[in-house]
């Protein structure tokens, strides 16, 4: 149900590590809970983000939620397409709906403590 | 949510997979398939809304009109013809708005008042305590069902259900009809900016009418979420957000509902004074550049807070944030550049004159 090549945090973000660059987005469960996304507020390239801390906000018509970074590092790329098409997060949460790319200091340990797909699925079913 | 009241359509909502929320003491659907999808259905085709939670009061008697004239700010002479409807507010002695409502002249010596669910008890106490014993005032809220049918195709759907020889009531009038044989009142009113009707029926027939309407594939069930985005795009005021007991109709932009020359009514002196002196604050429309403005967010002029967002949402039609806010009169002229503090950021906002969205099916309907 959840892509097995990704890692997940308890705030419903996913992360994919390619070399020392982590791509971050929100899970299919998170986008479904939010409903139609109408605005995504993201950091700028060069900003520092910290694991477990807010890096932006995501809004649906009825609600606003913080986005939490699963890793620490420097933002190297931001998905600018979400400014004009925030609903991409609903349509393609793991691909076109990615949010930021972060260069992590130590790729070997950057994903420590995050959940596997199976663990996240169990976590979601407890929360639901 | 066991203490919340449920409308006759509750089981229908659950069966349709609606997301239910608490609203004004009621358990109501906020959305079915999605707020934006439902919003679009109403702008482009037809949507139906359960508004059974709203209040219905009936006043009957030789002095019903005079009694209501003393309660509401607008002039009931405008609806002397049977079947005509009037949007108005009712105020306290200080001019504070008790509620906004529609008064329908449903029969000889008889008026139907439809008002907000959130104010049911206040309204009933207010109205029943201000009518003389010679007027029979009845709270019909529990036994009355109300379903809004709104959108450019709404009248076509209603006409098919009403059968041969059906003539739709004119804009802002109410008339008897039968939908699939069920006796109803059709009010050509609404809260979306689209053409359509509000179907008044006996509560026990609400489910049957709801299902008849949903038998049309183009009819989309819509929740309170879309109701709010639709009404705010039109700049229609919402009690509790855009107005309350602490604000008068002049400041709220509802001066057009106040007929100072009709004779005495509750709040007349206070409102006349405010109109003469001019209000200090005024409700304006704001188009907000980035992010979604929401109720209570600070409105800034430069770095100074000058007000708070009254109603705010994302406009699905304009794909931008829209809001209303009370600001000092000197900052209320069209084009004034303000800001809305959306958490960490200040988004640019420009004062505009609602409606935010024009060219809806209602604007093409002769009134």
Coordinates of N, CA and C in Angstrom, one line a residue, chain A residues 4-117:
Chain A
X4 N 7.6 0.8 -0.8 CA 8.6 0.2 0.1 C 9.9 0.8 0.0
X5 N 10.2 1.6 -1.1 CA 11.5 2.2 -1.2 C 11.6 3.5 -0.4
X6 N 10.5 3.9 0.3 CA 10.5 5.2 1.1 C 10.6 4.9 2.6
X7 N 11.0 5.9 3.3 CA 10.9 5.9 4.8 C 9.9 6.9 5.2
X8 N 9.3 6.7 6.4 CA 8.2 7.5 6.8 C 8.4 8.1 8.2
X9 N 7.8 9.2 8.5 CA 7.8 9.7 9.9 C 6.4 9.7 10.5
X10 N 6.3 10.1 11.7 CA 5.0 10.0 12.4 C 4.1 11.2 12.1
X11 N 4.6 12.1 11.4 CA 3.8 13.3 10.9 C 3.3 13.1 9.5
X12 N 3.5 11.9 9.0 CA 3.0 11.5 7.6 C 3.8 12.1 6.5
X13 N 5.1 12.4 6.7 CA 5.9 12.7 5.6 C 6.7 11.4 5.1
X14 N 7.0 11.4 3.9 CA 7.9 10.3 3.4 C 9.2 11.0 2.9
X15 N 10.3 10.1 2.8 CA 11.6 10.6 2.4 C 12.2 9.5 1.5
X16 N 12.9 10.0 0.4 CA 13.6 9.1 -0.5 C 15.0 9.6 -0.6
X17 N 16.0 8.7 -0.3 CA 17.4 9.2 -0.3 C 18.1 8.7 -1.6
X18 N 18.6 9.7 -2.3 CA 19.5 9.4 -3.5 C 20.8 10.0 -3.2
X19 N 21.8 9.2 -3.0 CA 23.1 9.7 -2.6 C 23.0 10.5 -1.3
X20 N 23.3 11.8 -1.3 CA 23.1 12.6 0.0 C 22.0 13.5 -0.2
X21 N 21.1 13.3 -1.2 CA 19.9 14.2 -1.3 C 18.6 13.5 -1.0
X22 N 17.9 14.0 0.0 CA 16.7 13.4 0.4 C 15.5 14.2 -0.2
X23 N 14.6 13.5 -0.9 CA 13.4 14.1 -1.4 C 12.3 13.8 -0.4
X24 N 11.5 14.9 -0.1 CA 10.5 14.8 1.0 C 9.1 15.2 0.4
X25 N 8.1 14.5 0.9 CA 6.7 14.8 0.5 C 5.8 14.3 1.6
X26 N 4.5 14.3 1.4 CA 3.5 13.8 2.3 C 2.9 12.5 1.8
X27 N 2.4 11.6 2.6 CA 1.9 10.3 2.2 C 0.5 10.4 1.6
X28 N 0.2 9.4 1.0 CA -1.2 9.3 0.4 C -2.2 9.4 1.5
X29 N -1.9 8.8 2.6 CA -2.9 8.9 3.8 C -3.0 10.3 4.2
X30 N -1.9 11.1 4.3 CA -2.0 12.5 4.7 C -2.8 13.3 3.7
X31 N -2.5 13.1 2.4 CA -3.3 13.9 1.4 C -4.8 13.6 1.5
X32 N -5.1 12.3 1.7 CA -6.5 12.0 1.8 C -7.2 12.6 3.0
X33 N -6.5 12.6 4.1 CA -7.0 13.2 5.3 C -7.2 14.7 5.1
X34 N -6.3 15.4 4.5 CA -6.4 16.8 4.3 C -7.5 17.2 3.3
X35 N -7.7 16.4 2.3 CA -8.6 16.8 1.2 C -7.9 17.7 0.2
X36 N -8.6 18.3 -0.6 CA -8.0 19.0 -1.8 C -7.0 20.1 -1.3
X37 N -5.8 19.9 -1.6 CA -4.8 20.9 -1.2 C -4.9 22.2 -2.1
X38 N -4.9 23.3 -1.4 CA -5.1 24.6 -2.2 C -3.9 25.5 -2.0
X39 N -3.0 25.2 -1.1 CA -1.8 26.1 -0.9 C -0.7 25.3 -0.2
X40 N 0.5 25.4 -0.7 CA 1.7 24.8 0.0 C 2.7 25.9 0.2
X41 N 3.1 26.1 1.4 CA 4.1 27.1 1.8 C 5.4 26.4 2.0
X42 N 6.4 26.6 1.2 CA 7.6 25.8 1.3 C 8.8 26.8 1.6
X43 N 9.9 26.2 2.1 CA 11.1 27.1 2.3 C 11.8 27.5 1.0
X44 N 12.8 28.2 1.1 CA 13.6 28.6 -0.1 C 14.9 27.8 -0.2
X45 N 15.4 27.7 -1.4 CA 16.7 27.0 -1.6 C 17.7 27.7 -0.7
X46 N 18.5 26.9 0.0 CA 19.5 27.5 0.9 C 19.1 27.5 2.3
X47 N 17.8 27.4 2.6 CA 17.3 27.3 4.0 C 17.8 26.0 4.6
X48 N 18.0 26.0 5.9 CA 18.3 24.8 6.7 C 17.0 24.3 7.3
X49 N 16.8 23.0 7.2 CA 15.7 22.3 7.9 C 16.2 21.3 8.9
X50 N 15.4 21.1 10.0 CA 15.9 20.2 11.0 C 14.9 19.1 11.2
X51 N 15.4 17.9 11.4 CA 14.5 16.7 11.6 C 13.5 17.0 12.8
X52 N 12.3 16.7 12.5 CA 11.2 16.9 13.5 C 10.7 18.3 13.6
X53 N 11.3 19.2 12.9 CA 10.8 20.6 13.0 C 10.0 21.0 11.7
X54 N 9.2 22.0 11.8 CA 8.4 22.5 10.7 C 9.2 23.1 9.6
X55 N 9.0 22.7 8.4 CA 9.6 23.3 7.2 C 8.6 24.1 6.4
X56 N 7.3 24.0 6.6 CA 6.4 24.7 5.8 C 5.0 24.3 6.2
X57 N 4.0 24.7 5.4 CA 2.6 24.5 5.8 C 1.8 24.0 4.5
X58 N 0.8 23.3 4.8 CA 0.0 22.8 3.7 C -1.5 23.1 4.1
X59 N -2.2 23.7 3.1 CA -3.6 24.1 3.4 C -4.6 23.4 2.5
X60 N -5.7 23.0 3.1 CA -6.9 22.6 2.3 C -7.9 23.7 2.5
X61 N -9.1 23.6 1.9 CA -10.1 24.6 2.0 C -10.4 24.9 3.5
X62 N -10.5 23.7 4.2 CA -11.0 23.8 5.6 C -9.9 23.9 6.7
X63 N -8.6 23.5 6.3 CA -7.7 23.3 7.4 C -6.3 23.7 7.0
X64 N -5.4 23.9 7.9 CA -4.0 24.1 7.7 C -3.2 23.2 8.6
X65 N -2.1 22.6 8.0 CA -1.3 21.7 8.7 C 0.2 22.1 8.5
X66 N 1.0 21.8 9.5 CA 2.4 22.0 9.4 C 3.0 20.9 8.7
X67 N 4.1 21.2 8.0 CA 4.9 20.1 7.3 C 6.2 20.0 8.2
X68 N 6.5 18.7 8.5 CA 7.6 18.5 9.4 C 8.7 17.7 8.6
X69 N 9.9 18.1 8.8 CA 11.0 17.5 8.0 C 11.4 16.2 8.7
X70 N 11.5 15.1 8.0 CA 12.0 13.9 8.5 C 13.5 13.9 8.7
X71 N 14.2 14.8 8.0 CA 15.7 14.8 8.1 C 16.2 16.3 8.3
X72 N 17.5 16.3 8.6 CA 18.1 17.7 8.8 C 19.0 17.9 7.6
X73 N 19.2 19.2 7.2 CA 20.1 19.5 6.1 C 19.7 20.8 5.4
X74 N 20.3 21.1 4.3 CA 20.1 22.3 3.5 C 19.2 22.0 2.3
X75 N 18.2 22.9 2.2 CA 17.3 22.8 1.0 C 18.0 23.1 -0.3
X76 N 18.0 22.1 -1.2 CA 18.8 22.3 -2.5 C 17.8 22.5 -3.6
X77 N 16.5 22.1 -3.4 CA 15.6 22.2 -4.5 C 14.2 22.3 -3.9
X78 N 13.3 23.1 -4.5 CA 11.9 23.2 -4.0 C 11.0 22.9 -5.2
X79 N 9.9 22.2 -5.0 CA 9.0 21.9 -6.1 C 8.1 23.1 -6.4
X80 N 8.7 24.0 -7.3 CA 8.0 25.2 -7.6 C 6.7 25.0 -8.3
X81 N 6.5 23.9 -8.9 CA 5.2 23.6 -9.6 C 4.0 23.6 -8.7
X82 N 4.3 23.3 -7.4 CA 3.2 23.3 -6.4 C 2.5 24.6 -6.2
X83 N 3.3 25.7 -6.5 CA 2.7 27.0 -6.3 C 1.5 27.2 -7.2
X84 N 1.6 26.8 -8.4 CA 0.5 27.0 -9.3 C -0.5 25.8 -9.3
X85 N 0.0 24.6 -8.9 CA -0.8 23.4 -9.0 C -0.7 22.6 -7.7
X86 N -1.1 23.2 -6.6 CA -1.0 22.5 -5.3 C -1.7 21.2 -5.2
X87 N -2.8 21.0 -6.1 CA -3.6 19.8 -6.1 C -2.7 18.6 -6.6
X88 N -1.5 18.9 -7.1 CA -0.7 17.8 -7.5 C -0.3 16.9 -6.3
X89 N -0.3 17.5 -5.1 CA 0.0 16.7 -3.9 C -1.1 15.6 -3.7
X90 N -2.3 15.9 -4.1 CA -3.4 14.9 -4.0 C -3.3 13.9 -5.1
X91 N -3.0 14.3 -6.3 CA -3.0 13.4 -7.4 C -1.8 12.5 -7.5
X92 N -0.6 13.0 -7.0 CA 0.6 12.3 -7.1 C 1.5 12.5 -5.9
X93 N 1.1 12.0 -4.7 CA 1.9 12.4 -3.5 C 3.3 11.9 -3.5
X94 N 3.6 10.8 -4.2 CA 5.0 10.3 -4.1 C 5.8 10.6 -5.3
X95 N 5.3 11.2 -6.3 CA 6.1 11.5 -7.5 C 6.0 13.0 -7.8
X96 N 5.1 13.5 -8.6 CA 5.0 14.9 -9.0 C 4.7 15.8 -7.8
X97 N 4.1 15.3 -6.7 CA 3.8 16.1 -5.6 C 4.8 16.2 -4.5
X98 N 6.1 15.8 -4.8 CA 7.2 16.0 -3.8 C 7.3 17.5 -3.5
X99 N 7.9 17.7 -2.3 CA 8.0 19.1 -1.9 C 9.3 19.8 -1.9
X100 N 10.3 19.1 -1.2 CA 11.6 19.7 -1.1 C 12.7 18.6 -1.2
X101 N 13.9 19.0 -1.7 CA 15.0 18.2 -1.6 C 16.1 18.8 -0.7
X102 N 16.6 17.9 0.2 CA 17.5 18.4 1.2 C 18.8 17.6 1.2
X103 N 19.9 18.3 1.2 CA 21.2 17.7 1.3 C 21.5 17.3 2.7
X104 N 21.7 16.1 3.0 CA 21.9 15.7 4.4 C 23.4 15.5 4.6
X105 N 23.8 15.7 5.9 CA 25.3 15.7 6.2 C 25.8 14.3 6.1
X106 N 25.0 13.3 6.6 CA 25.6 11.9 6.7 C 24.5 11.0 6.2
X107 N 24.6 10.6 4.9 CA 23.5 9.7 4.4 C 23.4 8.4 5.1
X108 N 24.4 7.9 5.7 CA 24.4 6.6 6.4 C 23.5 6.6 7.6
X109 N 23.3 7.8 8.2 CA 22.5 7.8 9.4 C 21.3 8.7 9.3
X110 N 21.1 9.4 8.2 CA 20.1 10.4 8.0 C 18.7 9.8 8.2
X111 N 18.5 8.6 7.9 CA 17.1 8.0 8.0 C 16.9 7.2 9.2
X112 N 17.9 7.2 10.1 CA 17.7 6.5 11.4 C 16.5 6.9 12.1
X113 N 15.8 5.9 12.6 CA 14.6 6.3 13.4 C 13.3 6.4 12.6
X114 N 13.4 6.5 11.3 CA 12.2 6.6 10.5 C 11.6 5.2 10.3
X115 N 10.4 5.2 9.9 CA 9.6 3.9 9.7 C 9.7 3.3 8.3
X116 N 9.7 2.0 8.2 CA 9.6 1.4 6.9 C 8.1 1.4 6.5
X117 N 7.9 1.0 5.2 CA 6.5 1.0 4.7 C 5.6 0.2 5.6

